[in-house]
Short mmCIF file of C-alpha atoms in Angstrom, two decimals:
data_model
loop_
_atom_site.label_atom_id
_atom_site.label_comp_id
_atom_site.label_asym_id
_atom_site.label_seq_id
_atom_site.Cartn_x
_atom_site.Cartn_y
_atom_site.Cartn_z
CA UNK A 8 110.53 182.19 198.46
CA UNK A 9 107.84 183.00 195.38
CA UNK A 10 106.04 185.68 194.74
CA UNK A 11 102.90 186.49 192.43
CA UNK A 12 102.07 189.36 190.03
CA UNK A 13 100.54 190.65 187.41
CA UNK A 14 100.78 193.35 184.91
CA UNK A 15 97.80 194.37 182.31
CA UNK A 16 98.28 196.57 179.78
CA UNK A 17 95.86 198.12 176.84
CA UNK A 18 96.53 199.33 173.70
CA UNK A 19 94.89 200.14 170.71
CA UNK A 20 96.60 199.17 167.24
CA UNK A 21 96.00 200.46 163.62
CA UNK A 22 95.41 197.02 162.24
CA UNK A 23 93.53 194.39 161.81
CA UNK A 24 92.28 191.53 164.65
CA UNK A 25 93.69 189.25 161.73
CA UNK A 26 97.32 191.33 161.70
CA UNK A 27 97.14 191.56 165.13
CA UNK A 28 97.28 188.07 165.56
CA UNK A 29 99.84 187.53 162.87
CA UNK A 30 101.99 189.65 165.26
CA UNK A 31 101.55 188.17 168.32
CA UNK A 32 100.97 184.95 167.98
CA UNK A 33 103.10 183.21 165.39
CA UNK A 34 106.73 182.95 164.85
CA UNK A 35 107.78 185.67 162.90
CA UNK A 36 105.06 187.77 163.19
CA UNK A 37 106.78 187.85 166.74
CA UNK A 38 110.35 187.97 165.98
CA UNK A 39 108.56 191.28 164.19
CA UNK A 40 108.24 193.26 167.60
CA UNK A 41 109.68 190.96 171.15
CA UNK A 42 112.49 189.42 171.64
CA UNK A 43 115.12 186.68 170.20
CA UNK A 44 113.81 184.46 167.82
CA UNK A 45 110.20 182.79 168.43
CA UNK A 46 108.82 179.24 166.97
CA UNK A 47 104.79 178.71 167.56
CA UNK A 48 103.44 175.64 167.33
CA UNK A 49 99.77 176.64 166.30
CA UNK A 50 97.74 174.86 168.36
CA UNK A 51 96.16 174.25 172.02
CA UNK A 52 98.90 172.17 173.86
CA UNK A 53 101.08 173.43 171.59
CA UNK A 54 104.84 175.12 172.51
CA UNK A 55 106.26 178.35 171.49
CA UNK A 56 109.34 178.28 171.58
CA UNK A 57 111.66 181.88 172.03
CA UNK A 58 115.81 181.69 172.06
CA UNK A 59 117.72 184.78 173.10
CA UNK A 60 122.04 184.85 173.48
CA UNK A 61 121.65 180.99 173.17
CA UNK A 62 119.29 180.05 175.87
CA UNK A 63 115.73 178.36 175.36
CA UNK A 64 112.90 178.88 177.26
CA UNK A 65 109.30 176.60 175.83
CA UNK A 66 105.88 177.55 176.89
CA UNK A 67 103.15 175.48 176.73
CA UNK A 68 100.35 177.07 174.92
CA UNK A 69 97.12 177.48 176.97
CA UNK A 70 94.41 178.78 174.90
CA UNK A 71 94.20 179.31 170.76
CA UNK A 72 91.52 181.30 169.16
CA UNK A 73 92.99 182.41 166.20
CA UNK A 74 92.01 186.79 166.17
CA UNK A 75 90.74 186.62 169.86
CA UNK A 76 93.32 184.69 172.48
CA UNK A 77 96.66 183.55 172.60
CA UNK A 78 97.79 182.24 175.97
CA UNK A 79 100.83 180.92 176.99
CA UNK A 80 102.94 179.42 180.35
CA UNK A 81 106.49 178.57 181.82
CA UNK A 82 106.70 174.87 183.12
CA UNK A 83 107.47 176.19 186.36
CA UNK A 84 110.97 175.71 187.73
CA UNK A 85 112.31 174.13 190.87
CA UNK A 86 111.84 176.99 193.28
CA UNK A 87 108.19 177.24 191.53
CA UNK A 88 108.89 180.00 189.31
CA UNK A 89 107.26 180.84 186.26
CA UNK A 90 105.53 183.08 184.20
CA UNK A 91 102.21 183.19 182.45
CA UNK A 92 100.88 185.62 179.07
CA UNK A 93 97.25 185.80 177.95
CA UNK A 94 96.53 188.12 174.71
CA UNK A 95 92.84 188.74 173.83
CA UNK A 96 92.25 190.77 171.01
CA UNK A 97 89.28 192.81 169.83
CA UNK A 98 88.16 194.23 167.00
CA UNK A 99 87.21 198.05 166.66
CA UNK A 100 86.13 200.83 163.55
CA UNK A 101 88.33 201.99 161.47
CA UNK A 102 90.15 198.89 161.21
CA UNK A 103 91.95 199.71 164.14
CA UNK A 104 92.21 196.83 167.09
CA UNK A 105 92.13 196.67 171.28
CA UNK A 106 94.85 194.34 172.19
CA UNK A 107 94.78 193.60 176.16
CA UNK A 108 98.06 192.13 177.89
CA UNK A 109 98.31 190.01 180.77
CA UNK A 110 101.98 188.31 181.87
CA UNK A 111 101.59 186.90 185.28
CA UNK A 112 103.42 184.01 186.97
CA UNK A 113 105.12 183.76 190.44
CA UNK A 114 108.83 185.84 190.78
CA UNK A 115 111.80 184.83 192.98
CA UNK A 116 113.67 186.01 195.92
CA UNK A 117 114.26 189.65 194.29
CA UNK A 118 110.91 190.17 193.10
CA UNK A 119 110.54 193.72 193.34
CA UNK A 120 113.86 194.31 190.59
CA UNK A 121 112.05 191.46 188.27
CA UNK A 122 108.70 192.86 188.56
CA UNK A 123 109.91 196.65 188.51
CA UNK A 124 112.24 196.06 184.90
CA UNK A 125 108.56 193.99 183.15
CA UNK A 126 105.99 196.48 184.12
CA UNK A 127 108.80 198.84 182.96
CA UNK A 128 109.09 197.19 179.41
CA UNK A 129 106.51 196.51 178.81
CA UNK A 130 104.22 199.99 177.49
CA UNK A 131 108.70 199.87 175.43
CA UNK A 132 107.70 196.05 173.38
CA UNK A 133 103.47 196.77 173.42
CA UNK A 134 104.93 200.55 171.47
CA UNK A 135 107.54 198.68 168.90
CA UNK A 136 104.30 196.53 168.30
CA UNK A 137 102.74 199.15 167.26
CA UNK A 138 105.52 200.84 165.56
CA UNK A 139 105.38 197.30 163.51
CA UNK A 140 101.91 197.37 162.81
CA UNK A 141 101.82 200.62 161.10
CA UNK A 142 105.40 201.43 159.60
CA UNK A 143 106.07 197.37 158.22
CA UNK A 144 102.98 195.87 158.21
CA UNK A 145 102.88 192.22 156.26
CA UNK A 146 106.76 192.10 156.54
CA UNK A 147 108.64 190.22 158.65
CA UNK A 148 111.89 190.90 160.68
CA UNK A 149 114.20 189.68 161.57
CA UNK A 150 115.43 189.95 165.23
CA UNK A 151 119.35 190.73 165.93
CA UNK A 152 121.03 190.67 169.08
CA UNK A 153 124.11 192.32 170.96
CA UNK A 154 125.58 192.32 174.92
CA UNK A 155 128.12 193.73 176.08
CA UNK A 156 129.20 194.26 180.39
CA UNK A 157 130.44 197.82 180.51
CA UNK A 158 132.76 196.60 182.54
CA UNK A 159 135.02 199.31 185.02
CA UNK A 160 132.52 202.09 183.61
CA UNK A 161 129.60 203.70 185.65
CA UNK A 162 126.75 203.56 183.85
CA UNK A 163 126.47 207.11 183.44
CA UNK A 164 130.04 206.56 180.89
CA UNK A 165 128.26 202.91 179.08
CA UNK A 166 125.20 205.47 178.63
CA UNK A 167 127.38 208.46 177.00
CA UNK A 168 128.83 206.20 175.03
CA UNK A 169 125.28 204.29 172.92
CA UNK A 170 124.42 207.48 173.09
CA UNK A 171 126.93 209.70 171.58
CA UNK A 172 127.63 206.75 168.95
CA UNK A 173 124.22 207.34 167.30
CA UNK A 174 125.19 211.17 167.54
CA UNK A 175 122.43 211.37 170.54
CA UNK A 176 123.21 213.57 173.67
CA UNK A 177 120.91 213.04 176.97
CA UNK A 178 118.69 213.94 177.37
CA UNK A 179 117.22 212.30 174.12
CA UNK A 180 113.89 213.67 173.29
CA UNK A 181 111.32 211.77 170.34
CA UNK A 182 111.63 212.95 166.85
CA UNK A 183 115.50 213.56 167.57
CA UNK A 184 116.98 212.36 164.19
CA UNK A 185 120.01 209.23 165.34
CA UNK A 186 122.90 208.46 163.12
CA UNK A 187 125.65 205.24 163.28
CA UNK A 188 128.34 203.61 161.08
CA UNK A 189 128.57 200.52 161.60
CA UNK A 190 131.62 198.44 160.09
CA UNK A 191 130.39 196.56 157.19
CA UNK A 192 126.25 197.61 157.36
CA UNK A 193 124.95 200.48 155.64
CA UNK A 194 125.03 203.74 158.22
CA UNK A 195 121.77 203.69 160.55
CA UNK A 196 119.69 207.13 159.43
CA UNK A 197 116.18 206.61 161.60
CA UNK A 198 114.12 208.73 164.21
CA UNK A 199 113.90 208.72 167.63
CA UNK A 200 111.01 206.94 167.77
CA UNK A 201 111.08 205.94 172.30
CA UNK A 202 113.30 207.49 174.92
CA UNK A 203 113.47 207.05 178.52
CA UNK A 204 116.14 206.66 180.93
CA UNK A 205 116.78 202.41 179.44
CA UNK A 206 116.74 202.32 176.44
CA UNK A 207 116.23 204.34 172.68
CA UNK A 208 114.38 203.38 169.78
CA UNK A 209 114.59 204.08 166.69
CA UNK A 210 113.03 203.36 163.21
CA UNK A 211 114.18 203.68 160.08
CA UNK A 212 113.10 203.00 156.54
CA UNK A 213 114.13 199.22 157.16
CA UNK A 214 114.20 199.07 160.39
CA UNK A 215 113.09 198.96 164.54
CA UNK A 216 116.40 200.10 166.36
CA UNK A 217 116.71 199.07 170.69
CA UNK A 218 119.93 200.34 172.50
CA UNK A 219 118.97 199.89 175.90
CA UNK A 220 121.80 200.45 178.47
CA UNK A 221 119.56 201.02 182.24
CA UNK A 222 120.23 197.51 183.82
CA UNK A 223 124.17 197.21 183.87
CA UNK A 224 124.85 195.61 180.75
CA UNK A 225 124.75 196.99 177.33
CA UNK A 226 122.06 195.61 175.31
CA UNK A 227 120.79 195.38 171.55
CA UNK A 228 117.35 194.19 170.15
CA UNK A 229 116.76 195.41 166.64
CA UNK A 230 114.46 193.97 163.84
CA UNK A 231 115.63 194.46 160.67
CA UNK A 232 113.06 194.20 157.38
CA UNK A 233 114.98 195.06 154.72
CA UNK A 234 117.57 193.02 152.53
CA UNK A 235 119.59 190.45 154.44
CA UNK A 236 121.05 191.04 156.46
CA UNK A 237 123.47 188.39 156.84
CA UNK A 238 126.26 189.54 158.89
CA UNK A 239 124.13 192.43 160.36
CA UNK A 240 124.75 190.94 163.88
CA UNK A 241 128.20 190.50 165.02
CA UNK A 242 128.23 193.54 162.82
CA UNK A 243 125.80 194.94 165.45
CA UNK A 244 128.15 193.62 168.45
CA UNK A 245 131.80 194.29 167.47
CA UNK A 246 130.45 197.53 166.61
CA UNK A 247 128.59 197.62 170.83
CA UNK A 248 132.29 196.21 171.52
CA UNK A 249 133.58 198.94 170.33
CA UNK A 250 131.96 201.75 172.70
CA UNK A 251 133.81 200.05 175.59
CA UNK A 252 137.28 199.81 174.52
#
């Protein structure tokens, strides 16, 4: 049985309405702070698509008002499930912008767990958007994704492995320094900008790095703004696999 839900959040961002629009309503903009690789057909009735780990999800753009409002909705599945997203933009003094996000739709039988995961995830994603606009304005990020299943490992062991490889220890504090050395890549040196029971976010001079360990799997969602990261996704996948060897 499906269950309706709605999550509404509001945040003030250190950017103009035009900059916020580019971040939430274009493929390169969404790539720079959200999940997956994104494509946006810039018109009402167009298609907004996200591809993550080879899975492509499409939505129809239901509102397209540059600098003001962007909305999309996925087609309902066989059980009626769908997702709808609405972004409302309002400029404020001193070059800041208020962004209101409404995420709604119908969830499936395990709706409570799904809802809780979405409710916990959105504040983090909006924080990543703020970090992007504050520290990498006007730059398009390259999104990277990796996943590993910690078979035979308790969640606390998998979490400890990730934190240890980042030169961090629990409880992780915002402002702590992180360091990692994935083979084939330059060392990661950065500052923890987000930490909770499920994930840690790190900002470096050339990227935003997310390490997620709270859902029974280990996930990496990175956004790189430096030189061509050719081979970086494979290197991070190898790094993640090595933690569970």
